[in-house]
């Protein structure tokens, strides 16, 4: 990794330079402005939302007299106060801002209140007298599937003849993988600050990955032209998908109260309420039926995916689609049938979370592989390799996209060597045989993740770039900053293009009045899309400035070169700033827009065939765990990762994304447990009951390598690859290392039944179950996992 901050063209911070995050100094000094830090305008009111206390019920009566009479209360808003649509659904119109006759999850919003202080607003919001008529709730993915309760139609994707292939296979297993949801746990909670402007216009500062959508949601709710609403976001304190579609509720409520009172209104959601009211990662139950040969090669497979979407569609369609499209992970499935049930439950509407269904698809197939390996008493890594996609053959995905960039083989080869997988696996087995209580486990799992929004039309971006006459620049694009380092990467692209120091570029807040109709910053495509749009804008300006310089030097524009903050014509040169000033004097525009749309992609969602993804990201991880088999307590002792980022735009930022993504994935699969009670009330709504990883959970030995790549095979920005989401799925290696350690407690004769999250409690239960199974039925020792039965073949 380069520590030299000079780019290829002699200016500070072009592409490929390991610059720190542009706001890192502000972050550590507490000087970075988040939405709540914006100085409050005089007269600002504070809002709170009144939540319902039933999972599924009819509202018989809603009495707000006590709310209205509470100290400090200035206004109340209910559905009747909404001049436009009582809805903020991003895709389907099934998300009411305020429930009116029916409540569909415990915590759904009923009304809102604006008061002089935050505390007054929150206290008043609890004073509503609500009468309910209870209805039976459906709470789990399986219950929803069994009741045929769906937010969207069931989808099926088939290639080949899975049924026949399974029946004809030498071996066959059935099993089930369950994986929990996950709260995004962004450190900055949901917040919106709405400021009424003249003539009915509105400005909303909002912590959102998708300012353009918030703008539309607010406009529709208030029956305003979209052009009358401006939404701004300088940065988020984390989004992780949680702020892709759901900030709209809070923005609409703040805007509605601002409209009603004529005063600025800020809605900062309490942490517990935020966890109750906002959607999480979808939990999934995946059932499989697989036929395979003696080498563990999958000949035919059927997968049934059931997810808990919550009460509304939100982004569940695209999330479940992505789960289907990632049910292969790195494996060639010649004969495959996938059915996907999108369960409607009376729980909060689940939403985007880093990986967006991809992780759930992969956890399913990885368990299939592990069960096959344990059934055959083979190294799971050997079974993984036997099923890998090829490079010249066996390289077409189940949706018909040919892999042209498959680098999983060299990545795994490099990782195996670097981690000394084979030697350590042998040693661990020997140690485990000698040690009755403490068991170690090791696993290598691969990742292949498709880059592009699966909704093809979203793969577009715009940029607005200004040069001022002192040679400084302002950069604005449709992307948002949530800590992932998008803004510095895009600034590096501009610095590279114009050969100017990156610190001359002022990075500005995402702003719907500067770049309109931008997509969410999501699908890991932020730097791909906005980087290309910014490059286009910079090239336009460069051509104009080259024209001005050519005139000045009396040469052809082709003879002009930009290097190290200067504009050159042979051995003569001018400072970049001087050329900008000359352009201004010559009345040449110093402002340009740029636009980009991803080429090549497109697929037919009816037949599930085509090219949903522009390219794929690959990586692999080896994790080693140590488990106390008397308590289930465990630690990750060592992790080795090799991950492909193409030609990195910024290796320091990419390294942070790989490490952070991995740790977040481990949290999902081990300690983060969401628990609803039988009434459908979320009981884990604070860090006291919901355990996210902290610094001390980072593996003691953590070796992360960026794969020495030839660069992206596709023409992505400077041949880089997206990095935001894929590393999260490297965390699956820890789940499998735990499975390996648990398997040791029964002499590696059985496949453990272990659901995610594999909490210490779950690990202990799994060990007990495994030992009981072995004691009970030694003859059927080679049973597969999870209520699976060995089916006679
Ligand atoms: N990194 C940080 N620090 N904070 C975040 O909220 N979100 C992740 C990932 N990395 C996130 C993050 C998610 S869900 C996505 S889709 C990408 O960043 C989005 O940014 P990008 O497209 O610019 O990579
Ligand atoms: N990924 C992330 N967010 C999205 C997608 C996707 O594929 N499609 C729509 N929103
Ligand atoms: Mo990321 S889940 O696509 O916001």
Coordinates of N, CA and C and ligand atoms in Angstrom, one line a residue, residues 184 209 239-245 281 315 319 322 351-357 449 453 482 520-525 724-725, ligand 3:
X184 N -29.0 -2.3 12.0 CA -27.9 -1.6 11.4 C -27.0 -0.9 12.4
X209 N -29.4 8.0 3.1 CA -28.6 7.5 2.0 C -29.2 7.9 0.7
X239 N -24.9 4.3 8.0 CA -26.2 4.0 7.3 C -26.4 2.5 7.3
X240 N -25.4 1.9 6.7 CA -25.4 0.4 6.5 C -26.7 -0.2 5.9
X241 N -27.3 0.7 5.1 CA -28.6 0.2 4.4 C -29.8 0.7 5.2
X242 N -29.7 0.9 6.5 CA -30.8 1.3 7.3 C -31.4 2.6 6.9
X243 N -30.6 3.5 6.2 CA -31.0 4.8 5.8 C -31.2 4.8 4.3
X244 N -31.5 3.7 3.7 CA -31.7 3.7 2.2 C -33.2 4.1 1.9
X245 N -34.1 3.6 2.7 CA -35.5 3.9 2.3 C -36.3 4.4 3.5
X281 N -32.1 -6.2 8.9 CA -31.8 -7.2 7.9 C -32.9 -8.3 8.0
X315 N -38.1 -2.5 0.6 CA -37.2 -2.9 -0.5 C -37.1 -4.5 -0.6
X319 N -34.4 -7.2 -2.3 CA -33.5 -7.9 -1.3 C -33.7 -9.4 -1.5
X322 N -32.0 -10.5 -4.6 CA -30.5 -10.6 -4.5 C -30.2 -11.9 -3.7
X351 N -35.6 -4.1 5.9 CA -35.0 -3.2 4.9 C -33.6 -3.6 4.5
X352 N -33.0 -2.7 3.8 CA -31.6 -2.9 3.3 C -30.6 -3.0 4.5
X353 N -29.7 -3.9 4.4 CA -28.6 -4.0 5.3 C -27.4 -4.6 4.5
X354 N -26.3 -3.9 4.5 CA -25.0 -4.3 3.9 C -25.1 -5.8 3.4
X355 N -25.1 -5.9 2.1 CA -25.2 -7.2 1.4 C -26.6 -7.4 0.8
X356 N -27.6 -6.8 1.4 CA -28.9 -6.7 0.8 C -29.5 -8.0 0.3
X357 N -29.5 -9.0 1.1 CA -30.0 -10.4 0.7 C -28.9 -11.3 0.3
X449 N -19.7 -11.5 -5.1 CA -20.8 -10.6 -4.9 C -21.0 -9.8 -6.1
X453 N -27.1 -2.2 -8.9 CA -28.4 -2.4 -8.4 C -29.1 -3.4 -9.3
X482 N -21.4 8.1 4.4 CA -21.9 7.5 5.6 C -20.7 6.9 6.4
X520 N -30.1 6.1 -4.5 CA -29.6 5.9 -3.2 C -28.1 5.6 -3.3
X521 N -27.3 5.9 -2.3 CA -26.0 5.4 -2.2 C -26.1 4.1 -1.6
X522 N -26.0 3.1 -2.4 CA -26.3 1.7 -2.0 C -25.7 0.8 -3.0
X523 N -25.9 -0.5 -2.7 CA -25.4 -1.6 -3.7 C -23.9 -1.5 -3.9
X524 N -23.2 -0.8 -3.0 CA -21.7 -0.7 -3.0 C -21.3 0.1 -4.3
X525 N -22.2 0.7 -5.0 CA -21.9 1.3 -6.3 C -21.6 2.8 -6.2
X724 N -17.8 -1.8 -0.6 CA -18.7 -1.5 0.6 C -19.3 -2.7 1.3
X725 N -19.9 -3.6 0.5 CA -20.7 -4.7 1.1 C -19.9 -6.0 1.1
Ligands
LIG3 MO1 -26.2 -0.9 1.2 S1 -27.4 -2.4 2.1 O1 -26.8 -1.3 -0.4 O2 -27.2 0.5 1.6

